[in-house]
Short mmCIF file of C-alpha atoms and ligand atoms in Angstrom, two decimals:
data_model
loop_
_atom_site.label_atom_id
_atom_site.label_comp_id
_atom_site.label_asym_id
_atom_site.label_seq_id
_atom_site.Cartn_x
_atom_site.Cartn_y
_atom_site.Cartn_z
CA MET A 965 124.04 78.34 85.54
CA ASN A 966 123.98 76.85 88.63
CA TYR A 967 121.54 79.70 90.09
CA HIS A 968 122.00 78.14 93.51
CA GLN A 969 125.86 78.68 93.69
CA LEU A 970 125.28 82.20 92.04
CA ASP A 971 123.00 83.13 94.47
CA LYS A 972 124.79 82.19 97.62
CA ASP A 973 127.82 83.82 95.59
CA LEU A 974 126.39 87.50 94.97
CA ILE A 975 123.33 87.97 96.81
CA TRP A 976 122.50 89.36 100.59
CA HIS A 977 119.16 88.43 100.92
CA PRO A 978 116.37 90.74 104.09
CA TYR A 979 116.04 89.18 107.30
CA THR A 980 118.33 86.71 106.69
CA GLN A 981 121.96 84.98 108.90
CA GLU A 982 123.43 83.77 105.58
CA LYS A 983 125.78 81.50 107.53
CA ASN A 984 123.33 78.58 108.05
CA ALA A 985 120.55 79.70 105.95
CA THR A 986 118.60 76.83 104.54
CA GLU A 987 119.39 77.08 100.48
CA ASN A 988 116.66 79.69 98.84
CA ILE A 989 113.90 78.16 96.49
CA VAL A 990 114.42 79.43 93.18
CA ILE A 991 110.72 81.11 92.14
CA ASN A 992 110.20 81.00 88.54
CA ARG A 993 106.73 81.47 87.92
CA GLY A 994 103.38 83.09 89.78
CA GLU A 995 100.00 82.31 89.28
CA GLY A 996 96.67 82.99 91.66
CA ALA A 997 97.40 82.34 95.25
CA TYR A 998 100.13 80.21 94.14
CA VAL A 999 103.95 80.29 93.27
CA ILE A 1000 105.80 77.82 91.02
CA ASP A 1001 109.81 76.69 91.70
CA GLU A 1002 112.29 75.77 88.83
CA ASN A 1003 111.52 72.07 89.44
CA GLY A 1004 107.57 72.65 88.97
CA ARG A 1005 106.57 72.70 92.50
CA ARG A 1006 103.90 74.35 93.28
CA LEU A 1007 103.27 76.29 96.54
CA PHE A 1008 100.63 77.91 98.08
CA ASP A 1009 101.44 81.72 99.15
CA ALA A 1010 100.16 81.54 102.74
CA CYS A 1011 102.03 84.68 103.94
CA SER A 1012 100.92 86.81 100.77
CA SER A 1013 104.47 87.22 99.88
CA TRP A 1014 105.47 89.56 103.11
CA TRP A 1015 101.98 90.35 103.37
CA THR A 1016 101.64 92.62 99.85
CA ASN A 1017 99.75 90.03 97.49
CA THR A 1018 96.12 90.98 97.30
CA HIS A 1019 94.51 89.53 94.30
CA GLY A 1020 97.07 86.63 93.67
CA HIS A 1021 100.37 86.85 91.60
CA ALA A 1022 100.74 87.43 87.76
CA HIS A 1023 97.20 88.69 87.64
CA PRO A 1024 96.36 88.57 83.95
CA TYR A 1025 94.31 92.05 84.26
CA LEU A 1026 97.27 94.09 86.41
CA ALA A 1027 99.93 92.55 83.93
CA GLU A 1028 97.78 93.93 80.86
CA LYS A 1029 97.49 97.46 82.62
CA LEU A 1030 100.96 97.10 83.57
CA TYR A 1031 102.41 96.65 79.67
CA GLN A 1032 99.63 98.97 78.60
CA GLN A 1033 101.44 101.65 80.83
CA ALA A 1034 104.81 100.63 79.96
CA LYS A 1035 104.28 101.67 76.02
CA GLU A 1036 102.74 104.98 77.07
CA LEU A 1037 104.99 106.29 79.65
CA GLU A 1038 107.30 104.06 82.06
CA HIS A 1039 108.29 106.93 84.44
CA VAL A 1040 108.75 111.16 84.36
CA ILE A 1041 110.02 113.67 86.95
CA PHE A 1042 107.00 114.41 89.53
CA ALA A 1043 107.99 118.02 89.83
CA GLY A 1044 106.62 120.04 87.22
CA TYR A 1045 104.99 117.33 85.54
CA THR A 1046 102.17 114.89 86.44
CA HIS A 1047 100.53 112.34 84.62
CA LYS A 1048 96.89 110.38 84.43
CA PRO A 1049 97.72 107.45 86.44
CA ALA A 1050 98.73 109.10 89.27
CA ILE A 1051 95.72 111.49 89.28
CA GLU A 1052 93.54 108.48 88.37
CA LEU A 1053 94.79 106.49 91.20
CA ALA A 1054 94.27 109.73 93.63
CA SER A 1055 90.69 109.98 92.49
CA LYS A 1056 89.48 106.48 92.80
CA LEU A 1057 91.61 106.41 96.08
CA LYS A 1058 89.65 109.30 97.63
CA THR A 1059 86.29 107.48 97.14
CA TYR A 1060 87.18 104.43 99.28
CA LEU A 1061 89.26 106.45 101.96
CA PRO A 1062 87.95 108.47 104.86
CA GLU A 1063 86.13 111.17 103.53
CA ASN A 1064 88.72 113.75 105.50
CA GLN A 1065 91.50 112.18 103.06
CA GLN A 1066 92.22 114.79 100.33
CA LYS A 1067 95.43 115.09 99.91
CA PHE A 1068 98.17 112.20 97.90
CA PHE A 1069 102.18 112.43 98.30
CA PHE A 1070 103.49 109.22 96.59
CA SER A 1071 107.17 107.92 97.21
CA ASP A 1072 108.04 103.96 97.22
CA ASN A 1073 107.75 101.68 99.50
CA GLY A 1074 105.99 101.83 103.20
CA SER A 1075 108.84 102.93 105.03
CA THR A 1076 109.36 105.81 103.13
CA ALA A 1077 105.47 106.29 103.48
CA VAL A 1078 105.84 106.53 107.15
CA GLU A 1079 108.87 108.75 106.86
CA THR A 1080 107.00 110.93 104.72
CA ALA A 1081 104.02 110.91 107.05
CA LEU A 1082 106.45 111.97 110.12
CA LYS A 1083 108.07 114.90 108.29
CA MET A 1084 104.80 116.34 107.63
CA ALA A 1085 103.64 115.80 110.59
CA PHE A 1086 106.83 117.43 112.21
CA GLN A 1087 106.86 120.34 109.57
CA PHE A 1088 103.02 121.35 110.00
CA TRP A 1089 103.54 122.20 113.53
CA PHE A 1090 106.88 123.74 112.53
CA ASN A 1091 105.81 125.37 109.54
CA GLN A 1092 103.12 127.63 111.98
CA GLY A 1093 105.79 128.39 114.73
CA GLU A 1094 104.87 125.50 117.39
CA LYS A 1095 107.28 123.61 119.16
CA ARG A 1096 106.00 119.99 118.73
CA THR A 1097 108.83 117.23 118.35
CA LYS A 1098 107.66 114.24 119.82
CA ILE A 1099 105.83 111.40 118.73
CA ILE A 1100 104.10 108.55 120.64
CA ALA A 1101 103.78 105.01 119.39
CA LEU A 1102 102.15 101.92 120.76
CA GLU A 1103 104.95 99.35 122.38
CA ASN A 1104 105.94 96.81 120.19
CA ALA A 1105 105.27 99.00 116.89
CA TYR A 1106 106.81 97.93 113.82
CA HIS A 1107 106.98 101.11 111.32
CA GLY A 1108 109.74 100.17 109.00
CA ASP A 1109 113.42 100.26 108.48
CA THR A 1110 114.71 103.57 107.52
CA PHE A 1111 116.01 105.93 110.54
CA GLY A 1112 112.92 107.57 111.40
CA SER A 1113 110.52 104.56 110.88
CA MET A 1114 113.15 102.50 113.02
CA SER A 1115 112.91 105.48 115.58
CA ILE A 1116 109.26 105.43 115.94
CA SER A 1117 109.41 101.67 116.02
CA SER A 1118 110.08 99.20 119.03
CA ARG A 1119 113.56 99.16 120.52
CA GLY A 1120 114.86 95.26 120.31
CA LEU A 1121 116.44 93.01 118.00
CA PHE A 1122 116.09 94.80 114.97
CA THR A 1123 117.24 97.72 116.22
CA ASP A 1124 119.66 97.02 118.88
CA PRO A 1125 123.01 97.69 116.77
CA PHE A 1126 121.38 101.79 116.10
CA LYS A 1127 119.78 102.28 119.29
CA PRO A 1128 122.29 105.24 120.34
CA LEU A 1129 121.61 106.88 116.42
CA LEU A 1130 117.22 106.82 117.12
CA PHE A 1131 115.75 109.70 118.33
CA ASP A 1132 113.15 109.30 121.69
CA ILE A 1133 109.92 108.58 121.13
CA ILE A 1134 106.82 108.14 124.00
CA THR A 1135 105.17 104.51 123.93
CA ILE A 1136 101.66 103.66 125.48
CA PRO A 1137 100.51 100.04 126.29
CA ILE A 1138 97.99 98.72 124.22
CA GLN A 1139 95.14 98.15 127.05
CA GLU A 1140 92.19 95.57 127.28
CA GLN A 1141 89.81 98.67 128.58
CA PHE A 1142 90.38 102.51 128.24
CA ASN A 1143 91.60 103.91 130.97
CA GLN A 1144 90.98 107.76 131.42
CA ASP A 1145 93.09 108.17 134.26
CA PHE A 1146 95.84 106.66 132.44
CA PHE A 1147 95.61 109.15 129.57
CA ASP A 1148 94.90 112.07 132.09
CA SER A 1149 98.40 111.75 133.68
CA PHE A 1150 99.82 110.67 130.49
CA LEU A 1151 98.88 113.76 129.03
CA LYS A 1152 99.86 115.86 131.74
CA GLU A 1153 102.90 114.33 131.87
CA HIS A 1154 103.94 114.86 128.30
CA THR A 1155 103.68 118.16 126.08
CA GLU A 1156 105.06 119.35 122.58
CA ILE A 1157 103.67 116.14 121.10
CA ALA A 1158 103.36 116.32 117.66
CA ALA A 1159 101.52 113.02 116.95
CA PHE A 1160 100.50 109.79 117.43
CA ILE A 1161 101.47 106.88 115.05
CA TYR A 1162 99.86 103.25 114.99
CA GLU A 1163 99.36 100.56 112.80
CA PRO A 1164 94.98 100.03 113.51
CA LEU A 1165 93.80 96.88 114.65
CA VAL A 1166 96.88 94.65 113.97
CA GLN A 1167 100.34 95.17 114.84
CA GLY A 1168 102.05 93.33 112.36
CA ALA A 1169 106.01 92.41 112.71
CA ALA A 1170 105.14 92.52 116.65
CA GLY A 1171 103.83 88.97 115.77
CA ILE A 1172 100.54 90.05 114.50
CA ASN A 1173 98.90 91.29 117.27
CA ILE A 1174 95.65 92.00 117.22
CA TYR A 1175 93.93 94.32 119.80
CA SER A 1176 90.47 96.19 120.28
CA ALA A 1177 89.54 98.94 118.02
CA THR A 1178 87.31 100.03 120.71
CA TRP A 1179 90.25 100.53 122.92
CA LEU A 1180 92.06 102.25 119.68
CA ASP A 1181 89.09 104.34 119.29
CA GLU A 1182 88.87 106.08 122.47
CA VAL A 1183 92.77 106.81 122.12
CA LEU A 1184 92.42 108.44 119.02
CA GLN A 1185 89.42 110.35 120.54
CA ILE A 1186 91.49 111.89 123.51
CA PHE A 1187 94.59 112.51 121.27
CA LYS A 1188 92.65 114.24 119.05
CA GLN A 1189 90.84 115.99 121.13
CA ASN A 1190 94.13 117.25 122.42
CA ASN A 1191 95.13 118.26 119.25
CA ILE A 1192 97.62 115.59 118.49
CA LEU A 1193 97.60 114.68 114.91
CA LEU A 1194 96.75 110.76 114.32
CA ILE A 1195 98.76 108.54 111.91
CA ALA A 1196 97.34 105.45 110.53
CA ASP A 1197 99.93 103.37 109.39
CA GLU A 1198 98.00 101.23 106.84
CA VAL A 1199 101.20 99.40 104.96
CA MET A 1200 99.77 95.99 106.27
CA THR A 1201 96.75 96.63 107.04
CA GLY A 1202 95.35 98.68 103.92
CA PHE A 1203 93.19 97.10 100.91
CA GLY A 1204 91.02 94.69 102.71
CA ARG A 1205 93.53 92.91 104.91
CA THR A 1206 91.79 93.08 108.06
CA GLY A 1207 88.05 92.28 106.16
CA LYS A 1208 87.26 96.32 105.84
CA MET A 1209 89.01 97.80 103.24
CA PHE A 1210 91.26 99.78 105.63
CA ALA A 1211 91.27 98.79 109.25
CA SER A 1212 90.93 102.42 110.21
CA ASP A 1213 87.20 102.22 108.78
CA TYR A 1214 86.67 100.07 111.86
CA MET A 1215 86.93 103.23 113.88
CA ASN A 1216 85.14 106.84 114.45
CA THR A 1217 87.76 108.61 114.82
CA LYS A 1218 89.45 109.40 111.92
CA PRO A 1219 93.26 109.70 111.15
CA ASP A 1220 95.00 113.16 109.55
CA ILE A 1221 97.32 111.11 107.85
CA MET A 1222 97.38 107.53 106.44
CA CYS A 1223 100.26 105.44 104.71
CA PHE A 1224 100.18 102.54 102.14
CA SER A 1225 102.27 100.62 100.20
CA LYS A 1226 102.30 96.54 100.36
CA GLY A 1227 98.70 96.06 98.85
CA LEU A 1228 98.52 99.45 97.51
CA THR A 1229 99.78 97.73 93.80
CA ALA A 1230 98.04 94.16 94.79
CA GLY A 1231 101.81 93.74 95.62
CA MET A 1232 102.92 93.97 92.38
CA LEU A 1233 105.39 96.68 91.84
CA PRO A 1234 106.91 98.84 95.23
CA LEU A 1235 104.93 102.06 96.03
CA GLY A 1236 104.10 104.45 99.05
CA LEU A 1237 101.61 106.57 99.00
CA THR A 1238 100.99 108.90 102.06
CA SER A 1239 97.60 110.28 102.67
CA ALA A 1240 96.52 113.83 104.19
CA THR A 1241 94.07 116.09 105.06
CA GLN A 1242 93.27 119.47 103.80
CA LYS A 1243 94.18 120.85 107.23
CA ILE A 1244 97.83 119.07 107.13
CA TYR A 1245 98.01 120.22 103.45
CA ASP A 1246 96.93 123.90 103.93
CA ALA A 1247 99.91 124.50 106.50
CA PHE A 1248 102.33 124.25 104.27
CA TYR A 1249 100.16 125.99 101.41
CA ASN A 1250 101.66 129.42 101.52
CA ASP A 1251 103.45 132.52 99.65
CA ASP A 1252 106.65 131.58 102.09
CA LYS A 1253 108.63 129.48 100.06
CA THR A 1254 110.53 128.28 103.46
CA LYS A 1255 107.26 126.85 104.22
CA THR A 1256 107.25 124.13 101.01
CA PHE A 1257 107.91 120.20 101.63
CA PHE A 1258 111.30 119.41 100.93
CA HIS A 1259 110.73 116.09 100.42
CA GLY A 1260 110.59 113.64 97.10
CA HIS A 1261 112.06 110.76 95.74
CA SER A 1262 113.17 109.95 92.22
CA PHE A 1263 110.64 107.45 91.48
CA THR A 1264 107.69 109.46 93.63
CA GLY A 1265 104.94 108.87 91.36
CA ASN A 1266 105.58 106.11 89.47
CA PRO A 1267 103.41 105.51 86.55
CA LEU A 1268 103.94 101.91 86.44
CA GLY A 1269 102.78 101.57 90.01
CA CYS A 1270 100.07 103.77 89.93
CA ALA A 1271 98.46 102.17 86.97
CA VAL A 1272 98.57 98.80 89.07
CA ALA A 1273 97.30 100.16 92.17
CA LEU A 1274 94.53 102.09 89.93
CA ALA A 1275 93.44 98.58 88.14
CA SER A 1276 94.20 96.82 91.45
CA LEU A 1277 90.87 98.89 93.11
CA GLU A 1278 89.15 98.10 90.11
CA LEU A 1279 89.72 94.35 90.61
CA PHE A 1280 87.84 94.80 93.34
CA GLU A 1281 84.98 96.08 91.84
CA LEU A 1282 85.67 93.48 88.81
CA GLU A 1283 85.83 90.16 91.19
CA ASN A 1284 84.01 90.91 93.88
CA THR A 1285 87.12 91.12 96.23
CA LEU A 1286 85.35 91.46 99.30
CA THR A 1287 83.00 88.90 99.44
CA LYS A 1288 86.05 86.47 98.67
CA ILE A 1289 87.59 88.01 101.83
CA GLU A 1290 84.39 87.45 103.70
CA MET A 1291 84.53 83.72 102.43
CA ILE A 1292 88.33 83.68 104.00
CA GLU A 1293 87.15 85.41 107.06
CA ASN A 1294 84.59 82.63 107.75
CA SER A 1295 86.62 80.04 106.62
CA HIS A 1296 89.80 81.34 109.56
CA GLN A 1297 86.99 81.85 112.07
CA GLN A 1298 85.76 78.49 111.91
CA PHE A 1299 89.31 76.93 111.91
CA SER A 1300 90.41 78.98 115.06
CA THR A 1301 87.18 77.60 116.95
CA LYS A 1302 88.74 73.89 116.07
CA LEU A 1303 92.20 75.12 117.03
CA ALA A 1304 91.34 76.40 120.42
CA ARG A 1305 90.75 72.91 121.30
CA HIS A 1306 94.55 71.98 120.42
CA THR A 1307 96.45 71.69 123.76
CA LYS A 1308 99.94 72.63 121.72
CA VAL A 1309 98.41 76.06 120.72
CA PHE A 1310 97.62 79.62 122.80
CA ASN A 1311 96.86 82.64 121.70
CA ILE A 1312 94.78 82.20 118.70
CA GLN A 1313 93.50 85.48 116.99
CA GLN A 1314 91.79 86.05 114.04
CA GLN A 1315 90.52 89.55 111.94
CA GLY A 1316 89.71 89.38 108.46
CA THR A 1317 91.94 87.33 106.42
CA ILE A 1318 94.52 87.34 109.25
CA LEU A 1319 94.53 84.29 111.34
CA ARG A 1320 97.57 84.01 114.04
CA PHE A 1321 98.28 81.45 116.84
CA GLU A 1322 101.19 80.18 118.68
CA VAL A 1323 103.04 77.05 119.28
CA LYS A 1324 103.63 76.22 122.69
CA THR A 1325 107.52 75.66 122.94
CA GLU A 1326 109.80 75.99 126.18
CA GLN A 1327 111.75 78.87 124.48
CA GLY A 1328 108.65 80.82 125.12
CA THR A 1329 107.57 83.90 122.66
CA SER A 1330 110.59 85.04 120.93
CA TYR A 1331 111.54 86.22 117.18
CA LEU A 1332 114.43 83.61 117.11
CA ASN A 1333 112.41 80.69 118.60
CA GLU A 1334 114.34 77.71 117.05
CA LEU A 1335 111.19 76.31 116.31
CA LYS A 1336 110.70 78.58 113.51
CA ALA A 1337 113.43 76.15 110.93
CA SER A 1338 111.07 73.51 112.26
CA ILE A 1339 107.64 75.31 111.42
CA ILE A 1340 108.79 76.34 108.10
CA ARG A 1341 110.08 72.91 106.76
CA TYR A 1342 106.78 71.01 108.10
CA TYR A 1343 104.53 73.10 105.86
CA LEU A 1344 107.40 73.89 102.45
CA GLY A 1345 106.96 69.37 102.61
CA ASN A 1346 102.83 70.15 102.16
CA ASN A 1347 104.12 72.57 99.74
CA LEU A 1348 102.89 75.49 101.77
CA MET A 1349 104.61 78.98 101.92
CA ILE A 1350 104.52 80.34 105.73
CA ARG A 1351 106.88 82.52 107.83
CA PRO A 1352 106.61 82.39 111.06
CA LEU A 1353 107.52 85.39 113.29
CA GLY A 1354 109.58 82.57 115.88
CA ASN A 1355 107.10 80.95 117.34
CA VAL A 1356 103.70 82.69 115.93
CA VAL A 1357 102.43 81.01 113.00
CA TYR A 1358 100.19 83.20 110.81
CA PHE A 1359 98.24 82.59 108.09
CA MET A 1360 97.40 85.99 105.81
CA PRO A 1361 96.65 84.55 102.18
CA PRO A 1362 96.26 86.06 98.76
CA TYR A 1363 92.32 86.80 98.49
CA CYS A 1364 92.20 84.91 95.55
CA SER A 1365 92.85 81.46 97.39
CA SER A 1366 89.93 78.74 97.18
CA ALA A 1367 88.37 77.12 100.09
CA ASP A 1368 90.54 74.32 99.43
CA ASP A 1369 93.54 75.69 99.38
CA LEU A 1370 92.78 77.01 102.81
CA GLU A 1371 91.17 73.48 103.65
CA LYS A 1372 95.04 72.07 102.91
CA LEU A 1373 96.92 74.82 104.82
CA TYR A 1374 94.09 73.89 107.74
CA GLN A 1375 94.77 70.41 107.63
CA SER A 1376 98.26 70.34 107.45
CA SER A 1377 98.79 72.68 110.52
CA GLU A 1378 97.01 70.25 112.61
CA ALA A 1379 99.07 67.30 111.40
CA PHE A 1380 101.87 69.74 112.42
CA LEU A 1381 100.60 70.05 115.90
CA ASP A 1382 99.97 66.48 116.33
CA SER A 1383 103.78 65.59 115.75
CA ILE A 1384 105.24 68.11 117.73
C1 PLP B 1266 106.02 96.36 106.06
C2 PLP B 1266 105.32 97.86 107.30
C3 PLP B 1266 106.33 98.64 107.04
C4 PLP B 1266 107.40 98.88 105.86
O1 PLP B 1266 106.97 98.71 104.56
P1 PLP B 1266 108.75 98.32 103.56
O2 PLP B 1266 107.89 98.45 102.02
O3 PLP B 1266 108.95 97.11 103.93
O4 PLP B 1266 109.59 99.54 104.14
C5 PLP B 1266 105.35 99.53 107.76
N1 PLP B 1266 104.71 100.00 108.55
C6 PLP B 1266 104.10 98.63 108.26
C7 PLP B 1266 102.78 98.53 109.08
C8 PLP B 1266 104.25 97.15 107.95
O5 PLP B 1266 103.78 96.26 107.86
#
């Protein structure tokens, strides 16, 4: 079979302008930090397959747990019925999360985890007879591709065709330092606010923007004092990505609601999860049936996803994953120092396993920067899989990456920068 032709004939790929797109590489296998193409070429997955992979590809422990679960129970309706994988996952995850997170609602991807959070927040106020329908988000935010999650994301290239259909939000800029006056007048000007949603510490799709935990903590505090719900979108930052188990661990003020996906199942299966405090849950808990949270998905609480997510948490303990994360962090830090000396580079930032920098070009910072294609080509030529956001190159490798893997990535980066 000619897979390349069939792919071109049949498949519509995400975030891809299919006209003039380069031929997709057929991946047959995954192994640790590598994926292996149809010709046996081994590519280092430096972007963790769109930020999902944590413990490495086709991890035998996860595969075994998945197989065992698939033989027992692959899926069951989650209303009126429940199962051990979901309960065990919730019990274990609870021990890792901020203490106020008490209730767990399942969905099947990051966007739906965010949608769930939004609907929870709006209905939280509705159920109490309060008119609060506005959302505050950070400028340049990205929270997903469904209509609700697009509405609370930054307006731009990704959302332009849908702009008239999106609901209005209030945005605030990320600042270097907390400005009390700004927030005092902001809170005077805006009322009826339901919630503030934020990607803690790192804005992903915006271009991997890393920002101050101190600033964010003060913002969270002032919003909390003003009775505004806090929604942490940890879809990308969760499960060790930023150096701690959750990016919210860097702040003292804890969210009311948290959203998870991507690393939740170590990147093995699609699963979304929204956690909430007792206070949120209690606003729905009532003899009055109209106060029910009428939300759910066919695959809510899928046992396979839950079993793998639970196994992934076990791996954090069995494989001492936080130590591996620390190794990557130290290694990234050292390379950042080296990178800073390069004349073709600016805006170098590093947080946990994430390293990002921008390549100087005449087109400036833009997702559609022409340089992207040549960056991808260069790294691929060195068997490295990355996916820059325009001229922003970032590394977000699986936690099982070795020192040698990283060294190769750094060396190729230097060679690339020297070549332009
Ligand atoms: C990826 C991402 C989402 C959307 O998740 P999907 O599974 O792609 O729908 C939402 N929020 C953040 C912060 C993300 O990085």
